[in-house]
Amino acid sequence: MGTFFLVIVAVLLLATPAQAHGGAAVTINSDGRGSVWITAQWQDGHPINEPTQVTMAARTDAGAAVPPATLHQTGDERGTQTYTGTLDPGAWRISIDLGAPVNGHCQALIPVAPSSATPQPTEVACLIPATAAQSAAATDGAAASLTPLWITLAALAVAGAAFATYRFRRRPRGETPAG
């Protein structure tokens, strides 16, 4: 029984919560008509639905620009964030900056077709490596989430010791434990 508890404690102490997600995979998407959105997932496949500040800047080679805009989370299973405006026809250089917990940057060249032309939907993927800040945040969050487990393990240990004491005291003197 003692070995069982030692194994559980060793597994919990050796597990590194920062390895849970790794870096991020961000994809800049466009329908070719001026709509832009991103999908963001941790490299382990979980969507990034944590509150994340995502800012988009866009400009053309001709000098047209869109003021920096904050994307809005949809909360879906793909970690989608959308730009509420639309881009005018042209070739746009899109820059996406993601705040904590991702802390990364992604760029794409997005063509927007005039209404008379056939649109070209675009997807450009970026891999954002894990940072030391992400690891620290994951470690802090995981330590807090293990608190109920530690309380349960402590309660089980106390209950086991109380039961063993009770059994030891109830045994008449001179009787050997059954084995």
PDB file of C-alpha atoms in Angstrom, residues 74-133:
ATOM      1  CA  THR A  74     -15.740  33.181 -31.148  1.00  0.00           C
ATOM      2  CA  GLY A  75     -15.065  30.492 -28.509  1.00  0.00           C
ATOM      3  CA  ASP A  76     -15.379  27.663 -31.038  1.00  0.00           C
ATOM      4  CA  GLU A  77     -13.471  24.371 -31.103  1.00  0.00           C
ATOM      5  CA  ARG A  78     -10.908  25.776 -33.559  1.00  0.00           C
ATOM      6  CA  GLY A  79      -9.873  28.797 -31.457  1.00  0.00           C
ATOM      7  CA  THR A  80     -11.221  31.246 -34.062  1.00  0.00           C
ATOM      8  CA  GLN A  81     -10.777  35.014 -33.789  1.00  0.00           C
ATOM      9  CA  THR A  82     -12.282  37.312 -36.414  1.00  0.00           C
ATOM     10  CA  TYR A  83     -11.629  40.739 -37.899  1.00  0.00           C
ATOM     11  CA  THR A  84     -14.948  42.603 -37.872  1.00  0.00           C
ATOM     12  CA  GLY A  85     -14.186  44.688 -40.983  1.00  0.00           C
ATOM     13  CA  THR A  86     -13.373  43.711 -44.539  1.00  0.00           C
ATOM     14  CA  LEU A  87     -10.361  44.564 -46.655  1.00  0.00           C
ATOM     15  CA  ASP A  88     -10.674  46.336 -49.992  1.00  0.00           C
ATOM     16  CA  PRO A  89      -9.515  44.588 -53.180  1.00  0.00           C
ATOM     17  CA  GLY A  90      -5.749  44.288 -53.501  1.00  0.00           C
ATOM     18  CA  ALA A  91      -2.785  42.342 -52.151  1.00  0.00           C
ATOM     19  CA  TRP A  92      -2.604  42.820 -48.372  1.00  0.00           C
ATOM     20  CA  ARG A  93       0.282  42.122 -46.014  1.00  0.00           C
ATOM     21  CA  ILE A  94      -1.342  40.969 -42.793  1.00  0.00           C
ATOM     22  CA  SER A  95       0.518  40.954 -39.472  1.00  0.00           C
ATOM     23  CA  ILE A  96      -0.999  39.248 -36.458  1.00  0.00           C
ATOM     24  CA  ASP A  97       0.384  39.775 -32.946  1.00  0.00           C
ATOM     25  CA  LEU A  98      -0.824  37.446 -30.207  1.00  0.00           C
ATOM     26  CA  GLY A  99      -0.528  38.381 -26.543  1.00  0.00           C
ATOM     27  CA  ALA A 100      -0.287  36.121 -23.507  1.00  0.00           C
ATOM     28  CA  PRO A 101      -0.481  33.190 -23.131  1.00  0.00           C
ATOM     29  CA  VAL A 102       0.786  32.699 -26.719  1.00  0.00           C
ATOM     30  CA  ASN A 103       3.078  35.721 -27.243  1.00  0.00           C
ATOM     31  CA  GLY A 104       3.784  35.354 -30.927  1.00  0.00           C
ATOM     32  CA  HIS A 105       3.681  36.918 -34.387  1.00  0.00           C
ATOM     33  CA  CYS A 106       2.390  35.671 -37.741  1.00  0.00           C
ATOM     34  CA  GLN A 107       2.379  37.257 -41.220  1.00  0.00           C
ATOM     35  CA  ALA A 108       0.664  36.467 -44.502  1.00  0.00           C
ATOM     36  CA  LEU A 109       0.101  37.897 -47.972  1.00  0.00           C
ATOM     37  CA  ILE A 110      -3.657  37.884 -48.572  1.00  0.00           C
ATOM     38  CA  PRO A 111      -5.163  38.617 -52.003  1.00  0.00           C
ATOM     39  CA  VAL A 112      -8.611  40.230 -52.021  1.00  0.00           C
ATOM     40  CA  ALA A 113     -10.413  39.951 -55.355  1.00  0.00           C
ATOM     41  CA  PRO A 114     -12.568  42.704 -56.816  1.00  0.00           C
ATOM     42  CA  SER A 115     -16.267  41.853 -56.922  1.00  0.00           C
ATOM     43  CA  SER A 116     -16.020  40.984 -60.646  1.00  0.00           C
ATOM     44  CA  ALA A 117     -13.225  38.399 -60.123  1.00  0.00           C
ATOM     45  CA  THR A 118     -13.161  34.916 -58.620  1.00  0.00           C
ATOM     46  CA  PRO A 119     -11.950  35.058 -55.000  1.00  0.00           C
ATOM     47  CA  GLN A 120      -8.955  33.006 -53.859  1.00  0.00           C
ATOM     48  CA  PRO A 121      -9.437  31.766 -50.288  1.00  0.00           C
ATOM     49  CA  THR A 122      -6.127  31.757 -48.440  1.00  0.00           C
ATOM     50  CA  GLU A 123      -4.705  29.923 -45.430  1.00  0.00           C
ATOM     51  CA  VAL A 124      -1.233  30.678 -44.094  1.00  0.00           C
ATOM     52  CA  ALA A 125       0.015  28.697 -41.089  1.00  0.00           C
ATOM     53  CA  CYS A 126       2.588  29.846 -38.543  1.00  0.00           C
ATOM     54  CA  LEU A 127       4.189  27.810 -35.781  1.00  0.00           C
ATOM     55  CA  ILE A 128       4.927  29.751 -32.620  1.00  0.00           C
ATOM     56  CA  PRO A 129       7.339  27.991 -30.247  1.00  0.00           C
ATOM     57  CA  ALA A 130       6.636  27.721 -26.535  1.00  0.00           C
ATOM     58  CA  THR A 131       8.202  30.470 -24.449  1.00  0.00           C
ATOM     59  CA  ALA A 132       9.557  30.505 -20.909  1.00  0.00           C
ATOM     60  CA  ALA A 133       6.567  32.678 -19.909  1.00  0.00           C
TER      61      ALA A 133
END
